[in-house]
PDB file of C-alpha atoms in Angstrom:
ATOM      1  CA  UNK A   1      14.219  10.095 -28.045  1.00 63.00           C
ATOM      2  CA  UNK A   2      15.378   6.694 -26.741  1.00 65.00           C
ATOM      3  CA  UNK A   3      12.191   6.681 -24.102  1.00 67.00           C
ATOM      4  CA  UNK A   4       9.756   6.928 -26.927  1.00 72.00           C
ATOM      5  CA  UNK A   5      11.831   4.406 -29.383  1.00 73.00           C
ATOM      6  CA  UNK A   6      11.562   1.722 -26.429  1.00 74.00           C
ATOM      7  CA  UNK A   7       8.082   2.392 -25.764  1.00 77.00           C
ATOM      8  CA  UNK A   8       7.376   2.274 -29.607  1.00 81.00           C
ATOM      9  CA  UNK A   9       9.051  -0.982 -29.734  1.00 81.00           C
ATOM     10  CA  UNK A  10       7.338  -2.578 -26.491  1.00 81.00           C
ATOM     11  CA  UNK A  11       4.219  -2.057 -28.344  1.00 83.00           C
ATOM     12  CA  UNK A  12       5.110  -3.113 -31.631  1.00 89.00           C
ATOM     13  CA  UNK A  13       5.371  -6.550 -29.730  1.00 87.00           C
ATOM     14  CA  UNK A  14       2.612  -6.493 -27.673  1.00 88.00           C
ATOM     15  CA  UNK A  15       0.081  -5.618 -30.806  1.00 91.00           C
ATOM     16  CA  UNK A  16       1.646  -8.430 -33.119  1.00 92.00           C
ATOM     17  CA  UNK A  17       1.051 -10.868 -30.235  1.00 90.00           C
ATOM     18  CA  UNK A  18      -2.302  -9.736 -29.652  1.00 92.00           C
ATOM     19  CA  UNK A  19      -3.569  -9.709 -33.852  1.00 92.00           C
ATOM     20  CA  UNK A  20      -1.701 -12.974 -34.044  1.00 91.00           C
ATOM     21  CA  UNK A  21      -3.546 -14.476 -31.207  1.00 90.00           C
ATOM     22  CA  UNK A  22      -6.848 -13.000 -32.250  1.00 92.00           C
ATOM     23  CA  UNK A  23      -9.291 -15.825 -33.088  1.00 92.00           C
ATOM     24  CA  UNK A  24     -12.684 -13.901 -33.389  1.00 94.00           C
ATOM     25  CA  UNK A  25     -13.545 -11.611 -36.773  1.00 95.00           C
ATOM     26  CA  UNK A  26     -16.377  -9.797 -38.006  1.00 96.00           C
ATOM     27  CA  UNK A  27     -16.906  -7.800 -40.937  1.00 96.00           C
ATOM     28  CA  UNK A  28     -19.047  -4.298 -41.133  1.00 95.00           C
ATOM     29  CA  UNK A  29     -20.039  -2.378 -44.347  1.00 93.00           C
ATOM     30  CA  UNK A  30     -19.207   1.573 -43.032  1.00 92.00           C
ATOM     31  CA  UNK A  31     -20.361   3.056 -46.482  1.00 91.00           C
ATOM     32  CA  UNK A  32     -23.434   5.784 -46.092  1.00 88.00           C
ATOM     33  CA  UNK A  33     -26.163   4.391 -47.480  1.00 87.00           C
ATOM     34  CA  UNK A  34     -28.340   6.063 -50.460  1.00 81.00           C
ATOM     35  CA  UNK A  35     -31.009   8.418 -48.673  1.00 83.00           C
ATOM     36  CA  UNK A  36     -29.741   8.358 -45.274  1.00 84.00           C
ATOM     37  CA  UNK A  37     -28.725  10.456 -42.922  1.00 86.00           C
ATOM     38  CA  UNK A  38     -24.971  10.569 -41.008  1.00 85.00           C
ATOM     39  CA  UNK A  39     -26.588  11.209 -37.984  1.00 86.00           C
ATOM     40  CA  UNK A  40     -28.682   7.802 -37.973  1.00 88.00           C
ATOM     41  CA  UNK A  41     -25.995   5.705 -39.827  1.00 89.00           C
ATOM     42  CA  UNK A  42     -23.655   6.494 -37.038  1.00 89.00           C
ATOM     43  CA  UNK A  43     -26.251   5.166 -34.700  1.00 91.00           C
ATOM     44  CA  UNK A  44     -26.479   1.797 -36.576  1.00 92.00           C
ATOM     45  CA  UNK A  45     -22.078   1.890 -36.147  1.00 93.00           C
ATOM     46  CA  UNK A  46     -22.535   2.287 -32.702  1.00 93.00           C
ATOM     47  CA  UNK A  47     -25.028  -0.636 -32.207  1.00 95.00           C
ATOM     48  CA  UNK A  48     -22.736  -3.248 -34.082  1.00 96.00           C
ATOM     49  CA  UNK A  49     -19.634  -2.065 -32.057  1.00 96.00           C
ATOM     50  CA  UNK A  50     -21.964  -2.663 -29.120  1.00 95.00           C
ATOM     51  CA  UNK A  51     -22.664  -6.192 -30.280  1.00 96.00           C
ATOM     52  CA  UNK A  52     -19.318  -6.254 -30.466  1.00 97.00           C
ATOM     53  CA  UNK A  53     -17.853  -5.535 -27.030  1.00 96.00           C
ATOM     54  CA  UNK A  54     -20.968  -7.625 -25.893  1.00 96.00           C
ATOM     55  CA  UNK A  55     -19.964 -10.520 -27.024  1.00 96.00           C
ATOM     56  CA  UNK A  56     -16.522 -10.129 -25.515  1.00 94.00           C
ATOM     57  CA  UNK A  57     -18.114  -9.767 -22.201  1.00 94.00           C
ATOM     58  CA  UNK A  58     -20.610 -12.784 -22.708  1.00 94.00           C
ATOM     59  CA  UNK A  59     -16.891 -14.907 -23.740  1.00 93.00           C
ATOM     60  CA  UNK A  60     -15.230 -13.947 -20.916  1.00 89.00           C
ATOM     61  CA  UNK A  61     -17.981 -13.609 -18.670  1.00 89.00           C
ATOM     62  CA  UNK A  62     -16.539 -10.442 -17.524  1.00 84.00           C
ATOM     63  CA  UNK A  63     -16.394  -6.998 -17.919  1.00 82.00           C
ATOM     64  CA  UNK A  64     -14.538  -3.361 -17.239  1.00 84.00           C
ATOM     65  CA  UNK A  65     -12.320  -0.923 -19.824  1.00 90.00           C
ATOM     66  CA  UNK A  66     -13.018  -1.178 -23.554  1.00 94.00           C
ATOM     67  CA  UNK A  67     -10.389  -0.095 -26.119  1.00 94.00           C
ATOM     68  CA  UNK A  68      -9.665  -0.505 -29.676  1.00 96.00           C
ATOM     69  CA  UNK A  69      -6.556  -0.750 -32.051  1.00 97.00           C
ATOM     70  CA  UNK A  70      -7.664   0.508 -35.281  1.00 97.00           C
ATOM     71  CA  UNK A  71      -5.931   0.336 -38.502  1.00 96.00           C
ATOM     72  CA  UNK A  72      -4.977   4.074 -40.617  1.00 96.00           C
ATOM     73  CA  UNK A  73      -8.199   4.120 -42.802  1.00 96.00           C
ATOM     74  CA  UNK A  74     -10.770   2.877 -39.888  1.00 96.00           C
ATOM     75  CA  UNK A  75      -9.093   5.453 -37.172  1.00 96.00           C
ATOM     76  CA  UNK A  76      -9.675   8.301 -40.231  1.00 95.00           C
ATOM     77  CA  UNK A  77     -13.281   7.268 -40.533  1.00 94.00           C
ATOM     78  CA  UNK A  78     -13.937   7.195 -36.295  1.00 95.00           C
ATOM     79  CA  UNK A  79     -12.679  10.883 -36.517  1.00 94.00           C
ATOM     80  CA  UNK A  80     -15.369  12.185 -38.687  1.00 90.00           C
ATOM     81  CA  UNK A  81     -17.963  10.824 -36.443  1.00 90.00           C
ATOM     82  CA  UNK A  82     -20.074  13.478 -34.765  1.00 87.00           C
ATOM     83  CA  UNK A  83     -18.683  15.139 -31.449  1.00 89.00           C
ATOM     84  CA  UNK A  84     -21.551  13.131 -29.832  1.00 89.00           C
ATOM     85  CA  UNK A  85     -20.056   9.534 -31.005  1.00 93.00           C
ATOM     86  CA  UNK A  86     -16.092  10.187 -30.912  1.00 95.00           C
ATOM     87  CA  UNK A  87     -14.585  12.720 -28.745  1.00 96.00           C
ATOM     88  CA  UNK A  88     -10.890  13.550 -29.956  1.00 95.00           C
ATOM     89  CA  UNK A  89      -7.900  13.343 -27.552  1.00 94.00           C
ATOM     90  CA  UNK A  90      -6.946  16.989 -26.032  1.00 92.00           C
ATOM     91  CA  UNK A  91      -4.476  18.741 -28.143  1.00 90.00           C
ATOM     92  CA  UNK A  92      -4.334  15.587 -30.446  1.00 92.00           C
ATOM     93  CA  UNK A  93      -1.336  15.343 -32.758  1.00 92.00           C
ATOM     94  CA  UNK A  94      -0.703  12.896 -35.298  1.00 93.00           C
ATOM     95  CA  UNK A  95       2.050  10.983 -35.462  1.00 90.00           C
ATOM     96  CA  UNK A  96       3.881   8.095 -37.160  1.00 90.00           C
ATOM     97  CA  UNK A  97       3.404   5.317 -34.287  1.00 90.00           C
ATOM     98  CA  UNK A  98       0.735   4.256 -32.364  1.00 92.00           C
ATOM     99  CA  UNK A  99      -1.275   6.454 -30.163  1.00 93.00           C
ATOM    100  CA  UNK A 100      -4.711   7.606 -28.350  1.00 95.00           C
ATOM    101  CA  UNK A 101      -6.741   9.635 -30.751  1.00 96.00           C
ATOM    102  CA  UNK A 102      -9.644   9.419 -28.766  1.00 96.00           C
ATOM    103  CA  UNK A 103     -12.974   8.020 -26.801  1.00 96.00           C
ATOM    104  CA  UNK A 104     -15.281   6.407 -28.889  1.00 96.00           C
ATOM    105  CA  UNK A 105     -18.973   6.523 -27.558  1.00 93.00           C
ATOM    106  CA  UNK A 106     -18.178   7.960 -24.599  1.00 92.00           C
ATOM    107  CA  UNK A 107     -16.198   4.914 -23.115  1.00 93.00           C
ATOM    108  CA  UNK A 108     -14.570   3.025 -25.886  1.00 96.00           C
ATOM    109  CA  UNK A 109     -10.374   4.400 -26.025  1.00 97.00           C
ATOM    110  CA  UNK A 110      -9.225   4.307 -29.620  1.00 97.00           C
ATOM    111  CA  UNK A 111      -5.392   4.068 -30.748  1.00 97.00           C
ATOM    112  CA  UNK A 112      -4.513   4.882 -33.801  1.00 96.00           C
ATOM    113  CA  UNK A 113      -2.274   1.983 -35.884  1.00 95.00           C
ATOM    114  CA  UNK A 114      -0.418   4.296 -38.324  1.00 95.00           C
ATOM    115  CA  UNK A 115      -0.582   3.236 -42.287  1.00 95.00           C
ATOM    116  CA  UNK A 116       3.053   2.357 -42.422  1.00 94.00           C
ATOM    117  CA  UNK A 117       2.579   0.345 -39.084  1.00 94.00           C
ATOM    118  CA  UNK A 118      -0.046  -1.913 -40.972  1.00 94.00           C
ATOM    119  CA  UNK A 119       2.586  -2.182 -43.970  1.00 94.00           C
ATOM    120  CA  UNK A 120       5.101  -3.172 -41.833  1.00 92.00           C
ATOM    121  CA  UNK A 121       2.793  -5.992 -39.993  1.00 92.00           C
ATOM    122  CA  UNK A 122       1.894  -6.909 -43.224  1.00 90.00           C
ATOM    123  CA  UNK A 123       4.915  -7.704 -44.768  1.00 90.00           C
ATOM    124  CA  UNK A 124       6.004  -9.955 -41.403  1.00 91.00           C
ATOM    125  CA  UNK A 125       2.505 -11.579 -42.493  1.00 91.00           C
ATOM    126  CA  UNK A 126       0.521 -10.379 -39.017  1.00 92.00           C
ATOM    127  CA  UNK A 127      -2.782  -9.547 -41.386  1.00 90.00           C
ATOM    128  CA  UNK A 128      -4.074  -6.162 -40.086  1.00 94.00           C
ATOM    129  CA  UNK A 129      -5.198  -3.703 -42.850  1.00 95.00           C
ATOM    130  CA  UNK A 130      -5.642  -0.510 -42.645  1.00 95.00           C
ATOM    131  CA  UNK A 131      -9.403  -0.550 -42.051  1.00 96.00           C
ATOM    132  CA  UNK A 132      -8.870  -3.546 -39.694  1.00 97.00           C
ATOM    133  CA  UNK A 133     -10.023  -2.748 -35.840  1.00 98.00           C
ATOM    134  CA  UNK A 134      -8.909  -4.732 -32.416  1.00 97.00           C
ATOM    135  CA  UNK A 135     -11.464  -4.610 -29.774  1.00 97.00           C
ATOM    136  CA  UNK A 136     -10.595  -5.168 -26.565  1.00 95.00           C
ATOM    137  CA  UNK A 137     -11.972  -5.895 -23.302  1.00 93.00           C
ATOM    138  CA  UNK A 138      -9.850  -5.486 -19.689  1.00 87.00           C
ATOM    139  CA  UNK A 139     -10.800  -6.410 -16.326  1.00 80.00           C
ATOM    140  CA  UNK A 140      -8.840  -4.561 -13.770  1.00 75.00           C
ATOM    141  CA  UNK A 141      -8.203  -7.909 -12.018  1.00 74.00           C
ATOM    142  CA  UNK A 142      -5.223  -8.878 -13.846  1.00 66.00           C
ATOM    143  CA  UNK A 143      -6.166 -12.704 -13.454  1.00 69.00           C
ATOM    144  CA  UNK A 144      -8.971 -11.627 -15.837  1.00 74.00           C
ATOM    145  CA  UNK A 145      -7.544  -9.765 -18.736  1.00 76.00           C
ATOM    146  CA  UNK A 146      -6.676 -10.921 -22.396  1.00 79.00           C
ATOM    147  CA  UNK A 147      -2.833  -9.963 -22.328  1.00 76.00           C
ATOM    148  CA  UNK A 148      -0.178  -9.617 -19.336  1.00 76.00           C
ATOM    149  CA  UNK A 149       2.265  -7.175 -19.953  1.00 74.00           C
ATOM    150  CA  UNK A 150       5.003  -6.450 -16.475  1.00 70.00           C
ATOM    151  CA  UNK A 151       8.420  -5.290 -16.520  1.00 70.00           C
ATOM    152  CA  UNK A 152      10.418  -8.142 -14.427  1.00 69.00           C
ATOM    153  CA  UNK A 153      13.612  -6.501 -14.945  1.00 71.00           C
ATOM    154  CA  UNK A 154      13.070  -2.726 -16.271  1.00 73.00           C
ATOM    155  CA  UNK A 155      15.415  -1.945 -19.023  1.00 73.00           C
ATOM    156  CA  UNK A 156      18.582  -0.157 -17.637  1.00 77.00           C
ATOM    157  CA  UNK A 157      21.272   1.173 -19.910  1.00 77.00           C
ATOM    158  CA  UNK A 158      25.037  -0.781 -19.250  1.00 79.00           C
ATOM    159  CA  UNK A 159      28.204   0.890 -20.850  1.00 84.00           C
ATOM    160  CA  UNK A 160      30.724  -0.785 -22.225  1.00 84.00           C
ATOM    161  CA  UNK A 161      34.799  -0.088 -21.813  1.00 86.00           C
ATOM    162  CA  UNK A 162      35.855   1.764 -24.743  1.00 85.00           C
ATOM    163  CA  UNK A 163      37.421  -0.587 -27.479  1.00 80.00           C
ATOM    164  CA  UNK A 164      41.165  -0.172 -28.695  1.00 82.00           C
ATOM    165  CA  UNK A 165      39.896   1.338 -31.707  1.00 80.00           C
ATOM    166  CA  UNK A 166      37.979   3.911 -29.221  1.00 77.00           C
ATOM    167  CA  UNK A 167      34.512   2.589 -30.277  1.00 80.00           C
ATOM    168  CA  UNK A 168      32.078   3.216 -27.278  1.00 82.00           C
ATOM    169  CA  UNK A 169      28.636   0.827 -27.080  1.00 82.00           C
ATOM    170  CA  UNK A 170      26.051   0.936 -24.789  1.00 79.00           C
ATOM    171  CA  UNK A 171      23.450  -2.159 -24.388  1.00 79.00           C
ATOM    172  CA  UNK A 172      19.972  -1.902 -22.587  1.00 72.00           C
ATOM    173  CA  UNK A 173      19.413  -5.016 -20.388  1.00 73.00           C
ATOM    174  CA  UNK A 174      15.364  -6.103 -18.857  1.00 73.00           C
ATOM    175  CA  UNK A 175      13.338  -8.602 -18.534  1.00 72.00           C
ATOM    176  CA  UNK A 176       9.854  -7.968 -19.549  1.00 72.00           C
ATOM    177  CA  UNK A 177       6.481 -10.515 -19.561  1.00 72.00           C
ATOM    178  CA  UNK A 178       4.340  -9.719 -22.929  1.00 72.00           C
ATOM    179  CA  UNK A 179       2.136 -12.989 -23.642  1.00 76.00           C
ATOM    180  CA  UNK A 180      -1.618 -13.311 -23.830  1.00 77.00           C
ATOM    181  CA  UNK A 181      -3.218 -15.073 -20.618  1.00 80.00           C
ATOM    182  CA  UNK A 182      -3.128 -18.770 -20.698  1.00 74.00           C
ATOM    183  CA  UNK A 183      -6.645 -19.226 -19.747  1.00 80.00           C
ATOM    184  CA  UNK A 184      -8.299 -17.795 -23.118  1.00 85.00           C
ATOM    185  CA  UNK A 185      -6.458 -15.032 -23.413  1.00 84.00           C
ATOM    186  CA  UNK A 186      -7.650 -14.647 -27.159  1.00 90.00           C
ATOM    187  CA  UNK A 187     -11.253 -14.334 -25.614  1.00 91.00           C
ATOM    188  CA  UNK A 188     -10.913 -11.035 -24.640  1.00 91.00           C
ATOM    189  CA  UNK A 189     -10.245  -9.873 -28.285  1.00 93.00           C
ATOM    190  CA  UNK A 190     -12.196  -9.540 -31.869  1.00 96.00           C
ATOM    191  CA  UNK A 191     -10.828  -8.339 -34.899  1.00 97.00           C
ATOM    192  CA  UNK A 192     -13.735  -6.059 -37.310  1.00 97.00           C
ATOM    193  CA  UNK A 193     -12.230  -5.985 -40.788  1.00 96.00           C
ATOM    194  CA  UNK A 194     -15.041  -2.286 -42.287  1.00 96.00           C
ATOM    195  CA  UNK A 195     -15.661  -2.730 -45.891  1.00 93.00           C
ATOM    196  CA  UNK A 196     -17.383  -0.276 -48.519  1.00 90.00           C
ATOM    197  CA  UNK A 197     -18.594  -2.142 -50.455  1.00 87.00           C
ATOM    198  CA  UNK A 198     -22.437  -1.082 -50.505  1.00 84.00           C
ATOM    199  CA  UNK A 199     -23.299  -0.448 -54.607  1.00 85.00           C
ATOM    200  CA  UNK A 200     -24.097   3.790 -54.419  1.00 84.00           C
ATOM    201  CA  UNK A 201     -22.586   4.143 -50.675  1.00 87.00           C
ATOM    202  CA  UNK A 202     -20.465   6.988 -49.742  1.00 82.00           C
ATOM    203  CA  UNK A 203     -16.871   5.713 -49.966  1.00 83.00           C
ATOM    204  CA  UNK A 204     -15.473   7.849 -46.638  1.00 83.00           C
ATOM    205  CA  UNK A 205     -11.981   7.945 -47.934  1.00 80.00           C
ATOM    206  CA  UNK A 206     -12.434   9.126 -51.512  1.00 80.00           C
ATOM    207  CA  UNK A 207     -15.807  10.891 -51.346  1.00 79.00           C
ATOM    208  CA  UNK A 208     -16.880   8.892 -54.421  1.00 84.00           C
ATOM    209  CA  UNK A 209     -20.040   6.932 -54.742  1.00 86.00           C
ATOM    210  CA  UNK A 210     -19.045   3.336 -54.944  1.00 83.00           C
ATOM    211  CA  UNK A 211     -20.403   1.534 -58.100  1.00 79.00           C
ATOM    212  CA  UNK A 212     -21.513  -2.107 -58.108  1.00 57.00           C
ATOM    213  CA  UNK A 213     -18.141  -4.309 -58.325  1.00 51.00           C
ATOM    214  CA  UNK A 214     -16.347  -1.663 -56.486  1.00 55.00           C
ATOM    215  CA  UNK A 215     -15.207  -2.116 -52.643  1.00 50.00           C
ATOM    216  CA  UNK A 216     -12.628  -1.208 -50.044  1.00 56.00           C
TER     217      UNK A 216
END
């Protein structure tokens, strides 16, 4: 429908804005190790993504919601997490733009950045793979959140007078604010590119155990 198109498009903007304005990156190594259990290695992911968010806070000396963007491939792996770390959205279906999947240890939202998406950003070089994750902190006080986003003028359809050769057109006109806060806006965000790379891990996408050269 048009709704959803416009909404799609509104934030296709605000996410390129937000990876291309992302200044802090880390890098985590999500293959199972040899010999050890699921159960504790998805303890040890949910201490680094703790660092994580921690830092944020410590940046921006501030705190309140935490959310994530996270590429195909790293939204795939959150969902075979146990029930205890991710909790799937109710009546979750997939589709082919971005959307909530989920809570991720217990207070962490999680939307999904489809595989084409990451293409697509890709190609207009915005760099976000699809085992690339945006972590985000929001205060509710808007003066202290990463990126404002208001409608100034919300988008209303205008029709045009039918042309001689009977052609009908219809524009949508708005005025919309979707920049990241002047005052360190790009605090409030950290990209975490996952790897699996760990010689005789468990690669989570193929199944395979990863030999020493190979990574993801």
């Amino acid at each position: 429908t048009l709704k959803e198109y416009l909404s799609h498009e509104q934030d296709m903007l605000r996410l390129r804005i937000m990876i291309w304005r992302t200044l802090a990156t880390d890098t985590f190594d999500i293959a199972l190790p040899v010999n050890q259990s699921f159960d504790v290695w998805a303890t040890i992911i949910r201490g680094k993504f703790q660092t994580v968010y921690r830092d944020i806070i410590e940046r921006v000396k501030s705190s309140g919601a935490m959310g994530m963007f996270a590429g195909a491939d790293a939204a795939s792996f959150f969902k075979q997490l146990p029930k205890d770390f991710f909790q799937p959205a109710e009546d979750y279906i997939q589709t082919p733009y971005v959307h909530y999947i989920g809570t991720l240890f217990g207070n962490v939202k999680v939307y999904e950045v489809p595989a084409g998406i990451c293409k697509n950003l890709t190609t207009e070089n915005i760099q976000f793979s699809s085992m690339d994750v945006l972590c985000y902190v929001r205060d509710e006080n808007p003066g202290k959140a990463g990126f404002v986003t208001g409608d100034a003028v919300p988008a209303i359809p205008f029709q045009h007078p039918t042309t001689p050769a009977l052609v009908n057109r219809t524009t949508l006109w708005g005025s919309a604010i979707n920049d990241m806060h002047p005052r360190n806006g790009a605090d409030y965000f950290t990209r975490v590119t996952l790897t699996m790379a760990k010689k005789g891990g468990l690669n989570f996408i193929s199944g395979d155990t990863i030999d020493a050269g190979d990574s993801e």
